[in-house]
Short mmCIF file of C-alpha atoms in Angstrom, two decimals:
data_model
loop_
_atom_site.label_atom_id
_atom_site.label_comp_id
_atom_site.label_asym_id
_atom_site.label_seq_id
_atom_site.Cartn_x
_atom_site.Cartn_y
_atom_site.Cartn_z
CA UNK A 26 14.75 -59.34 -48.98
CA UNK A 27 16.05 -58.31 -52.40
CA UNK A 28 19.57 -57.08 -52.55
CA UNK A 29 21.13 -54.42 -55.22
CA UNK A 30 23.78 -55.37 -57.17
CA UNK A 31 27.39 -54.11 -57.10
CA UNK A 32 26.88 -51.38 -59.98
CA UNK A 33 23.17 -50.70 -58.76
CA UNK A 34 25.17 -49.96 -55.35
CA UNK A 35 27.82 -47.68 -57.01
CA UNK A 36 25.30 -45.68 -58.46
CA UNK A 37 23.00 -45.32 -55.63
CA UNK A 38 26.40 -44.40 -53.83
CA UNK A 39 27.09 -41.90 -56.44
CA UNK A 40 23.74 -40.15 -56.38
CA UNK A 41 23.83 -39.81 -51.95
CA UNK A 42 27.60 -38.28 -52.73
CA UNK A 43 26.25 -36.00 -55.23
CA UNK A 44 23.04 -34.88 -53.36
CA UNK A 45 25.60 -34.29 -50.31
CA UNK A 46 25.28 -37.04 -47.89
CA UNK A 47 27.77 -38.25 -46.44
CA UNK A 48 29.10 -34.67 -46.03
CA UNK A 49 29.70 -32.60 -42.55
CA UNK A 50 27.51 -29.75 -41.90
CA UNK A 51 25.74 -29.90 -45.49
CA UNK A 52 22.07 -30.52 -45.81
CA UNK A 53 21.88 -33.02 -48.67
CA UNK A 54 19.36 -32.07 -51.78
CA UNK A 55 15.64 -33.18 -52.61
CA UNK A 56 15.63 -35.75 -54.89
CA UNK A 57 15.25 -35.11 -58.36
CA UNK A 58 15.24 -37.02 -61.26
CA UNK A 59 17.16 -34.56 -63.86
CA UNK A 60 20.16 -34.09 -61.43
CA UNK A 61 21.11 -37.52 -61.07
CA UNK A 62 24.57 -37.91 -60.94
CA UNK A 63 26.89 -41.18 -61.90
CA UNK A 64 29.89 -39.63 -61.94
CA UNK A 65 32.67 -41.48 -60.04
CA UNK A 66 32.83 -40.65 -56.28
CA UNK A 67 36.34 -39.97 -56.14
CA UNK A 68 35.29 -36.75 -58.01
CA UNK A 69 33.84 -35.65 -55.67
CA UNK A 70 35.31 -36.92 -52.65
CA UNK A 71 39.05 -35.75 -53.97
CA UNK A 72 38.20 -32.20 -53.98
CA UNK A 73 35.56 -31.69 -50.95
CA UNK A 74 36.86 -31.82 -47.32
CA UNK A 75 33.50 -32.29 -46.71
CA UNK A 76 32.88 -35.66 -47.87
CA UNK A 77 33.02 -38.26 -46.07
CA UNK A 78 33.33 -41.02 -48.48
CA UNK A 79 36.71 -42.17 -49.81
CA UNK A 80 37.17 -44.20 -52.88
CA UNK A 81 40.52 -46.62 -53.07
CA UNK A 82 42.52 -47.69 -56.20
CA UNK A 83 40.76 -51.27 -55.93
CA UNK A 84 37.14 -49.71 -56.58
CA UNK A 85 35.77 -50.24 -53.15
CA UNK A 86 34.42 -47.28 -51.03
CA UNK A 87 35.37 -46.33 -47.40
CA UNK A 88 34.38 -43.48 -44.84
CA UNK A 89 36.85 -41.06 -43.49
CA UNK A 90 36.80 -42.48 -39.87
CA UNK A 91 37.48 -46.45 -41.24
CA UNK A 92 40.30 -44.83 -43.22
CA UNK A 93 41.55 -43.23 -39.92
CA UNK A 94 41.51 -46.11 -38.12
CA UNK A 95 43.24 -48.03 -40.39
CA UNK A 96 45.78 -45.85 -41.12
CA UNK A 97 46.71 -45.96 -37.30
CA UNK A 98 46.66 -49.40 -37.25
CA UNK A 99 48.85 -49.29 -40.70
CA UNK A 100 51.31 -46.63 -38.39
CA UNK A 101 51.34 -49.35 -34.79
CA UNK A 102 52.42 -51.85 -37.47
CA UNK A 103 55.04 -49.82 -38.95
CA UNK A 104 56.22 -48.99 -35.40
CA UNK A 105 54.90 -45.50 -35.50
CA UNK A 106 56.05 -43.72 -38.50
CA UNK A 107 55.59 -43.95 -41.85
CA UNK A 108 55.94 -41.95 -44.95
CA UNK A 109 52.68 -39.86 -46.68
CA UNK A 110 53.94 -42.47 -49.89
CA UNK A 111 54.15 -45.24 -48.21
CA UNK A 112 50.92 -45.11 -46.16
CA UNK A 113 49.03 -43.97 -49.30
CA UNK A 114 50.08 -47.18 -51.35
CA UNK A 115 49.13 -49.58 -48.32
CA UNK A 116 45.71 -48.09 -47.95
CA UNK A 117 45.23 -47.79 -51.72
CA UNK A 118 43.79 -44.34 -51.14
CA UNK A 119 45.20 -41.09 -52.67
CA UNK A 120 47.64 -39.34 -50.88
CA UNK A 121 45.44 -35.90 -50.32
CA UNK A 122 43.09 -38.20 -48.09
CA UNK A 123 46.30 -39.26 -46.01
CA UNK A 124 47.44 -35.23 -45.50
CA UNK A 125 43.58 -34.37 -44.85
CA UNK A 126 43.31 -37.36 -41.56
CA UNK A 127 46.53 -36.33 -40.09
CA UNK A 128 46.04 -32.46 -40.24
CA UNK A 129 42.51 -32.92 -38.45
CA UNK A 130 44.48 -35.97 -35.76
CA UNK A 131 45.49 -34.89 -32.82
CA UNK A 132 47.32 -38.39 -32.81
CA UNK A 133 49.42 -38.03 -35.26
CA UNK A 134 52.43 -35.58 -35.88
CA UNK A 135 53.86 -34.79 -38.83
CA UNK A 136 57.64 -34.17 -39.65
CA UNK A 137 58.10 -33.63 -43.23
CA UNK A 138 56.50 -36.37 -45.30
CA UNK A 139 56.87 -38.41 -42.35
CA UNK A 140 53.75 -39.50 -39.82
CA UNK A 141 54.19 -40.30 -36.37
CA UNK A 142 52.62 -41.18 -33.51
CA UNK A 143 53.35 -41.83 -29.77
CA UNK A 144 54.15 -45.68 -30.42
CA UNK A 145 57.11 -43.98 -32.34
CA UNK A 146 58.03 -41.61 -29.55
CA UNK A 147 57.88 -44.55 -26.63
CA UNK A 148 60.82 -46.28 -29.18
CA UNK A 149 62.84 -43.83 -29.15
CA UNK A 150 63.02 -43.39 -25.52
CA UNK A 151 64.09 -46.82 -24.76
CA UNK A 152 66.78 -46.36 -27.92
CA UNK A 153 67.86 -43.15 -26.07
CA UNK A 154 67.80 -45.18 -23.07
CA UNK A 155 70.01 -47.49 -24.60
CA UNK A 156 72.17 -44.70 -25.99
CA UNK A 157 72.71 -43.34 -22.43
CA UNK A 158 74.50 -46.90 -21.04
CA UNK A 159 76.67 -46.98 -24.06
CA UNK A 160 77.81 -43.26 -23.66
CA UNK A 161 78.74 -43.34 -19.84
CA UNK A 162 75.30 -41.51 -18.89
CA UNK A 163 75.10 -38.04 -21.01
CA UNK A 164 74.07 -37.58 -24.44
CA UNK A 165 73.50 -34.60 -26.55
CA UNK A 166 70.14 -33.66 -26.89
CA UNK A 167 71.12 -32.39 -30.22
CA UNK A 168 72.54 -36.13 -31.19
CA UNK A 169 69.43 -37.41 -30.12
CA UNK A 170 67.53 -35.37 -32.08
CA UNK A 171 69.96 -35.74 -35.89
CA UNK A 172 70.90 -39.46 -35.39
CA UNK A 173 68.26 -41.33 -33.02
CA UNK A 174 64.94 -39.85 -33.44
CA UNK A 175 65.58 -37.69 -36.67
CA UNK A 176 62.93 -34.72 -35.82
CA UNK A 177 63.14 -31.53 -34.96
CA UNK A 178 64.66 -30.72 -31.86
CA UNK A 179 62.24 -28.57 -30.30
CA UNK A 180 59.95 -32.14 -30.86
CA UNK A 181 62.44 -33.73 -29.40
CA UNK A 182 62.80 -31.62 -26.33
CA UNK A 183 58.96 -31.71 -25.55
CA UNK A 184 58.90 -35.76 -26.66
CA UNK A 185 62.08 -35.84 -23.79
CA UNK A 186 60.35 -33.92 -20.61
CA UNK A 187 57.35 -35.95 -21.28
CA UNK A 188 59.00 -39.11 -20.96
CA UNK A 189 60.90 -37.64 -18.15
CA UNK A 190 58.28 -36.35 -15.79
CA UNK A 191 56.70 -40.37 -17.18
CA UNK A 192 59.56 -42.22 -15.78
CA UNK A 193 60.12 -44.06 -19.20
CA UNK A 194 63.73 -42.12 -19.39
CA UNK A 195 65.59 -42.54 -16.25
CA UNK A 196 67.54 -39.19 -16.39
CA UNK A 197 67.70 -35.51 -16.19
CA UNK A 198 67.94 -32.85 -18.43
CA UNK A 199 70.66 -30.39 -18.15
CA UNK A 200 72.16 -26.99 -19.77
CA UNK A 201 75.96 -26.82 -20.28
CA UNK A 202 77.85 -24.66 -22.51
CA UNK A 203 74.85 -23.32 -24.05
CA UNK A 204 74.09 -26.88 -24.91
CA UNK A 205 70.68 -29.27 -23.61
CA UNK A 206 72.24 -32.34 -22.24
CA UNK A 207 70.54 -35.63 -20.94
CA UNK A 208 72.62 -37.18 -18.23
CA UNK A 209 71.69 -39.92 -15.91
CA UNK A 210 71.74 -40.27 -11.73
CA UNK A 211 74.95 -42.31 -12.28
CA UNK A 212 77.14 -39.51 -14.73
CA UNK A 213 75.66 -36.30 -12.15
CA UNK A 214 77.04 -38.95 -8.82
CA UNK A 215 80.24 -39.51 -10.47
CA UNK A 216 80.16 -35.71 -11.52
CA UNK A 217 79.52 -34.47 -8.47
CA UNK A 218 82.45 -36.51 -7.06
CA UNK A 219 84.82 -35.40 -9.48
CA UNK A 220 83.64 -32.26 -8.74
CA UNK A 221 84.38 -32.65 -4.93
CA UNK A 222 87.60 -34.07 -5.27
CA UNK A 223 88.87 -31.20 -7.55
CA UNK A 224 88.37 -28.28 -4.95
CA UNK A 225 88.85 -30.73 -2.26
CA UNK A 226 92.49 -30.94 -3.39
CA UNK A 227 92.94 -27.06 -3.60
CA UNK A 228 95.04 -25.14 -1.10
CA UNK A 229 94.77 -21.19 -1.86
CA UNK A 230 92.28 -19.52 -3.17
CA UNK A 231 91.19 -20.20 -7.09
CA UNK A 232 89.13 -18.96 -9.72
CA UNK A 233 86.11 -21.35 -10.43
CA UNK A 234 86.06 -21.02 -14.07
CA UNK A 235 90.24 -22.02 -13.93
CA UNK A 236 89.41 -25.47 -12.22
CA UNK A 237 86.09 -25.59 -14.92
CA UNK A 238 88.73 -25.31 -17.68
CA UNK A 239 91.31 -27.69 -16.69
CA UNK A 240 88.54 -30.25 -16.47
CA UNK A 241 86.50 -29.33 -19.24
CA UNK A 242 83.42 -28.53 -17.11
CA UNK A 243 80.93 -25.62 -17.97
CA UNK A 244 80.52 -22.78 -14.43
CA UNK A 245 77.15 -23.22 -14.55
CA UNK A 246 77.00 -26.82 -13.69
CA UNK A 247 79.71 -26.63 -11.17
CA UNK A 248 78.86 -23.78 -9.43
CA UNK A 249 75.30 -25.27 -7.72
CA UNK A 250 77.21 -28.39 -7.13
CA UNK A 251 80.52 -26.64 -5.60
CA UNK A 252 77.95 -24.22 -3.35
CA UNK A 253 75.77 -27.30 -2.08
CA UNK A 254 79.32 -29.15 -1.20
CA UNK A 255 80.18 -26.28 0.77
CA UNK A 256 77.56 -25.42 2.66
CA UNK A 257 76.85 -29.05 3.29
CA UNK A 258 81.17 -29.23 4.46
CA UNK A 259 81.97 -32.35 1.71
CA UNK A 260 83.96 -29.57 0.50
CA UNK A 261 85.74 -27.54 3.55
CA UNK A 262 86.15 -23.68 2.18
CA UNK A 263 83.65 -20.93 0.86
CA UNK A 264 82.65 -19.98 -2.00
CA UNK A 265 82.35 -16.36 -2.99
CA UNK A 266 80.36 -14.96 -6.70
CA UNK A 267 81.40 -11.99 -6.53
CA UNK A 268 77.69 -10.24 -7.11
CA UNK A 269 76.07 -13.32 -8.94
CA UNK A 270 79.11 -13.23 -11.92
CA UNK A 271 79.82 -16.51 -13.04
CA UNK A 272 83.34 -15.74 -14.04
CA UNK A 273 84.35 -13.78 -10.93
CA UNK A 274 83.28 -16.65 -8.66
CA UNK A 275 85.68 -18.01 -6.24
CA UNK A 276 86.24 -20.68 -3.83
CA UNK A 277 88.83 -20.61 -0.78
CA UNK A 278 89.48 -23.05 1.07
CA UNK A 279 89.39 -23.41 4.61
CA UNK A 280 93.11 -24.34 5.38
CA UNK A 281 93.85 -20.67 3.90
CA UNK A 282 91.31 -19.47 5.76
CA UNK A 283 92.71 -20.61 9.02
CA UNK A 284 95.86 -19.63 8.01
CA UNK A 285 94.80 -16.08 7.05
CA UNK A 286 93.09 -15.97 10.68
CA UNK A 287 96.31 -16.95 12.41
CA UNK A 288 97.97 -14.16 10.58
CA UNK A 289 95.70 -11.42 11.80
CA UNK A 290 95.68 -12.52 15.88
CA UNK A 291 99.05 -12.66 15.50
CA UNK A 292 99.25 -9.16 14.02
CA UNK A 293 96.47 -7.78 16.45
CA UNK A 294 97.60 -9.81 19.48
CA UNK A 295 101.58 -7.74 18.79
CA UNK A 296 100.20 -4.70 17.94
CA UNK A 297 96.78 -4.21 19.21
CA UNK A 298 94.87 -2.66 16.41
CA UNK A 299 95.39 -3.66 12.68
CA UNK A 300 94.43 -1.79 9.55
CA UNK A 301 92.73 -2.78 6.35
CA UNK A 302 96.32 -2.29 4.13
CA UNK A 303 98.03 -4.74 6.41
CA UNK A 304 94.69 -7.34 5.95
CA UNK A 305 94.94 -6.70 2.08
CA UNK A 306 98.64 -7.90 2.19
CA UNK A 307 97.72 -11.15 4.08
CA UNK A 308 94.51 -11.47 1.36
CA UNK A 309 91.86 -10.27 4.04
CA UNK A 310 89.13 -8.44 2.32
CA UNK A 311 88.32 -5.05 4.42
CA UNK A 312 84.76 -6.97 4.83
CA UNK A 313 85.91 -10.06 6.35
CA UNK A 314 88.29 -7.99 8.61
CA UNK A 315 86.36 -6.97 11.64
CA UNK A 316 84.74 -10.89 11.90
CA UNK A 317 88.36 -12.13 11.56
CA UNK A 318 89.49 -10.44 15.02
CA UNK A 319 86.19 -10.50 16.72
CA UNK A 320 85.87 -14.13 16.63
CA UNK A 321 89.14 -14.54 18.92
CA UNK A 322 88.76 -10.99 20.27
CA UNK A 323 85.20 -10.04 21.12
CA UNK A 324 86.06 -6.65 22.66
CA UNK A 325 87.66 -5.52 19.61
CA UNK A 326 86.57 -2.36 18.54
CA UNK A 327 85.89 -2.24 14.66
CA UNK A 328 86.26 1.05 12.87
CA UNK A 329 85.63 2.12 8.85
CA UNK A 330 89.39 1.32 7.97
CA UNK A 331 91.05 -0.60 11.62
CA UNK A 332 89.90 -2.77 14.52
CA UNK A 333 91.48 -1.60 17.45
CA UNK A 334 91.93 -2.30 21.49
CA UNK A 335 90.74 0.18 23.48
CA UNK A 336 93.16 -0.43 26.36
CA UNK A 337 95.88 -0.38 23.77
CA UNK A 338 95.42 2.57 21.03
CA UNK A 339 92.76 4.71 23.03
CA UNK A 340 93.76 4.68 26.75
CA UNK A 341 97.54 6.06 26.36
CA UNK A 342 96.42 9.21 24.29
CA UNK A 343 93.38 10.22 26.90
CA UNK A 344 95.80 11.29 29.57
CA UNK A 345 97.45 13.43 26.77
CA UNK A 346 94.44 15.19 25.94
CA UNK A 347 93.67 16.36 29.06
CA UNK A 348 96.62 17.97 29.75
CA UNK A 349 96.22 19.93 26.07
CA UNK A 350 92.47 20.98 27.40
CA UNK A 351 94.06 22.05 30.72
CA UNK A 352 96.73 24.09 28.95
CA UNK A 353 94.43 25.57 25.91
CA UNK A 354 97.07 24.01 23.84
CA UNK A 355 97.33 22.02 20.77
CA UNK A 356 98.50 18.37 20.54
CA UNK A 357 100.69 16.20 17.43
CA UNK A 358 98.80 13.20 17.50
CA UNK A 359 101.95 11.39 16.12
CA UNK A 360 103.47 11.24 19.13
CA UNK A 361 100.45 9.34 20.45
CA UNK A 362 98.66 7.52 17.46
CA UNK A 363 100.86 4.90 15.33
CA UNK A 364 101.88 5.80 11.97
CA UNK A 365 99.45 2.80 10.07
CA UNK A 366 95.87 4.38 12.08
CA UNK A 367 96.58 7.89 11.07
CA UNK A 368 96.83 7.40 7.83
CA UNK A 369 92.96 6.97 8.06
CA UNK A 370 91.62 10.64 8.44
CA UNK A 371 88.44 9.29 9.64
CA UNK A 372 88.96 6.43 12.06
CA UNK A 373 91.88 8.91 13.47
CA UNK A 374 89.31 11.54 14.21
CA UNK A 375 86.98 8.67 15.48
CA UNK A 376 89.60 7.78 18.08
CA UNK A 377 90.63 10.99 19.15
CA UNK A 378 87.01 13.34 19.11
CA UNK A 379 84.52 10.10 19.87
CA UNK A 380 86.90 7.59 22.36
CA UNK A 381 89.41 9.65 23.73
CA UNK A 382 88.15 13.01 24.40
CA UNK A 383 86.24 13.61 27.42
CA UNK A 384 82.42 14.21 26.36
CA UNK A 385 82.15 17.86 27.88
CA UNK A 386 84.53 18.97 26.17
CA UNK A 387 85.76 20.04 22.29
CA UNK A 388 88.65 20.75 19.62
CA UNK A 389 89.01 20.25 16.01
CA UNK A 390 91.03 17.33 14.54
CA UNK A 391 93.18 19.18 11.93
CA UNK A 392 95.43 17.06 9.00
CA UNK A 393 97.65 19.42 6.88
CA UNK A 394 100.66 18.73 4.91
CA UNK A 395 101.40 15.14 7.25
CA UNK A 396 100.88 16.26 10.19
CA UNK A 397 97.87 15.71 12.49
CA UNK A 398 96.89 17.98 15.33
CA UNK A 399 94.61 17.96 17.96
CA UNK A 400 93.69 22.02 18.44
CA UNK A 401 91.75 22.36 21.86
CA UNK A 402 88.64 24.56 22.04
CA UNK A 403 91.09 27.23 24.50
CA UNK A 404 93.37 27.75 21.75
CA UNK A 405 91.08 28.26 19.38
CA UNK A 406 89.56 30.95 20.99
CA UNK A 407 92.62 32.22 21.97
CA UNK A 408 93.78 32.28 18.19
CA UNK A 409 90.00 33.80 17.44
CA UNK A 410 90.49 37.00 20.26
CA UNK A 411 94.33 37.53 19.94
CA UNK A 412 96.01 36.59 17.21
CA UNK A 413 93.94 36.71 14.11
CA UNK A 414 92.80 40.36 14.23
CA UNK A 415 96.56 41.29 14.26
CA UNK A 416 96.60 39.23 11.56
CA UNK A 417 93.46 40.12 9.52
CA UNK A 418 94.87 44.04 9.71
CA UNK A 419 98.53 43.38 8.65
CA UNK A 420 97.21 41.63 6.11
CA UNK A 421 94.50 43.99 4.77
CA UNK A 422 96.94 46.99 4.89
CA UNK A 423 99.76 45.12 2.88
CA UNK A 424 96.76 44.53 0.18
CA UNK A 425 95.66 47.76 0.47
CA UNK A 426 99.37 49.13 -0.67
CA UNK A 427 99.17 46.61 -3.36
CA UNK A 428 96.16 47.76 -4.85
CA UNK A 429 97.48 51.80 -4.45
CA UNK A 430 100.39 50.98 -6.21
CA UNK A 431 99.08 48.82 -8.87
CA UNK A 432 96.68 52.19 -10.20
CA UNK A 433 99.65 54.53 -9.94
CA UNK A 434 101.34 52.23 -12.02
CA UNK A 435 98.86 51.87 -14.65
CA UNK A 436 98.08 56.13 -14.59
CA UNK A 437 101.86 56.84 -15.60
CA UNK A 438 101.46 53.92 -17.74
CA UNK A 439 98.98 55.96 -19.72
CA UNK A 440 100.61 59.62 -19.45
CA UNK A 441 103.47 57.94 -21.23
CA UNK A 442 102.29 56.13 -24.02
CA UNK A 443 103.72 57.82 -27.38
CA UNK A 444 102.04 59.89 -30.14
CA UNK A 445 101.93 57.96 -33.35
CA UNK A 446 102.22 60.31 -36.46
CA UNK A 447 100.69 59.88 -39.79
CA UNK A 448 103.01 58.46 -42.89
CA UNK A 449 101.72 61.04 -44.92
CA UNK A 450 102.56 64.31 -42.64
CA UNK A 451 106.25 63.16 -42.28
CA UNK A 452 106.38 62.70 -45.73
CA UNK A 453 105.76 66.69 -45.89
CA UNK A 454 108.26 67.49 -43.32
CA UNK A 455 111.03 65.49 -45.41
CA UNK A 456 110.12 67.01 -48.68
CA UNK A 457 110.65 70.98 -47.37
CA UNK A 458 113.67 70.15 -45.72
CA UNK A 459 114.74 68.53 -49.21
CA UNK A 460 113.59 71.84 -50.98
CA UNK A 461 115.80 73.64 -48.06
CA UNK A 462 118.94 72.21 -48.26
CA UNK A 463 118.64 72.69 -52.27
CA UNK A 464 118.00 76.53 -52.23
CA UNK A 465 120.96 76.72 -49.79
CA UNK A 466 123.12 74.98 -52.38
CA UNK A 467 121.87 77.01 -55.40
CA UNK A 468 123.06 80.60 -53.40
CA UNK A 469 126.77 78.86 -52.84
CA UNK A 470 127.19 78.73 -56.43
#
């Protein structure tokens, strides 16, 4: 078998690249003798993305998928990233050929003038790793990305959760104060604990974001923790958002609760109803009120603005009523209702038109000036028949007067109004008498 010599080789090279072998999706040319071609390949290989053939510095000739491969062996050997520059002088192959493999690699990023690939990326996660003992569990994804890995952080992120959801980074990735943080099981146990023993210590109710402050913790994080601890009782109290608004949130503990309980049997047992001003005084919220005294009082009666006893506030006025029905009379509900209920129009009317009065019969619930009466439906008929068409006529006469008097008032008003003369006209009357009085003078002398 006779073989071709190197520059018998080059050329034959030369003439394929020219007729378009070698090139993706191009049909090469016949053969023909005047088109032969000796130019060097890099010619043509330089400037067509088609080609398939690379030239190197030394002389020799390559294809596209050898230079690949070496150029991710050249990358694993570099520990998986290297410079456009640098990768180009250790391949001997012009840079353009570099830039053309890794924009068509799925295996290789590129950051700047820098290639990586996933060898790179594994690194970094045992550095970061690493970085995590040394910093007591929680790093700055933001660190991470300037000073360890030195990409982009949005790389960075998606490099992280991959690794995460891998297992090759043993921690978590977390949001506080605006800022992505890696922390590890250890820092959120001894978190969490801090966290616990911080409300745990607390006596009366506080504002989460306070305790968040004095520690140098972000709501956000707290808050899930705090709730968990709660419902789970590591941390004995409640925790209240106020709507789902991270700075209105706030935890109270259970020793106030229990204290604020006390308060209101104590007030209920002594006085047998209580009212939402007296809970807001011992820091009962009007919601919280009615649960408060049922729990040690289940036949409490809860109304919009009191809870009441029955036996205590409703029974002692009943008796009264009756005898108002009986006598078509009116009642003053003062003398039967404490001051602290009636200052609640509706509860008051509540008590006295739905509890105490006898369903057969009716009357009107009437508040005026401070005073609260109890009309019965007698006297209000009475008042209809006898005394408001007395009334209604007095009244309608006296207006009627008014009215009379008021037009003969405004009639000599008009009679008398005065007659204004011209300037001109009294002018006249001044000048005559003038002439007058002269004439008289001129027959004296």
């Amino acid at each position: 078998m006779e073989c071709l010599s190197e520059s018998a080789t080059k050329d034959l090279v030369n003439l394929l690249v020219s007729r378009g072998y070698f090139h993706v999706n191009v049909t090469p040319e016949l053969a023909n003798e005047d088109n032969k071609s000796k130019n060097d390949i890099s010619k043509h290989s330089e400037k067509d993305d088609a080609c398939q053939i690379v030239s190197t510095q030394d002389g020799d000739v390559m294809t596209k998928d050898l230079l690949q491969e070496r150029l991710m062996e050249m990358l694993s050997f570099a520990g998986g990233r290297l410079s456009t520059e640098d990768a180009s002088t250790l391949l001997a192959v012009d840079s353009c050929h570099i830039k053309q493999i890794s924009n068509n690699s799925d295996d290789i990023i590129q950051v700047g003038d820098d290639l990586i690939i996933e060898l790179y990326m594994d690194r970094m996660a045992e550095t970061t790793n690493l970085q995590l003992d040394s910093s007591s569990g929680r790093v700055f994804v933001s660190d991470l990305a300037t000073c360890v890995w030195e990409m982009p952080i949005d790389l960075v992120m998606n490099a992280l959760q991959q690794r995460i959801a891998s297992g090759k980074i043993q921690a978590s990735l977390l949001t506080i104060s605006s800022h992505k943080v890696l922390v590890t099981p250890a820092f959120e146990e001894r978190e969490k604990c801090r966290i616990q023993g911080a409300f745990r210590a607390i006596t009366l109710p506080t504002q989460v974001d306070s305790v968040c402050q004095d520690f140098e913790w972000d709501v956000a994080y707290v808050l899930p923790i705090l709730k968990n601890a709660c419902q789970n009782g590591h941390v004995l109290g409640e925790l209240h958002d106020s709507g789902g608004s991270l700075a209105g949130a706030m935890y109270v503990p259970n020793i106030y609760l229990d204290m604020q309980r006390r308060s209101v049997d104590e007030s209920f047992f002594s006085n047998g109803y209580i009212t939402a001003q007296e809970c807001l005084v011992m820091g009962v919220l009007e919601s919280k009120m009615g649960d408060y005294v049922q729990k040690t009082n289940p036949s409490a009666i809860v109304l919009s603005s009191c809870v009441i006893l029955k036996e205590v506030v409703v029974s002692p006025i009943e008796q009264a009523l009756l005898e108002t029905i009986a006598s078509d009379s009116f009642l003053d509900l003062r003398l039967h209702l404490p001051d602290a209920i009636m200052q609640y129009e509706e509860d008051t009317r509540t008590i006295v038109e739905e509890m105490a009065l006898p369903k057969e019969e009716t009357g009107r619930t009437v508040f005026s000036d401070g005073e609260a009466l109890f009309v019965s439906q007698g006297m209000i008929r009475h008042i209809t028949k006898t005394l408001l068409p007395p009334l209604i006529e007095s009244f309608a006469k006296t207006r009627a007067k008014e009215i009379k008097s008021s037009r003969t008032l405004n009639d000599s008003n008009d009679k008398e109004s005065p007659v204004i003369q011209s300037p001109k006209r009294k002018g006249r009357k001044s000048s005559k008498k003038a002439n007058t009085a002269a004439s008289k003078v001129k027959q004296k002398g």
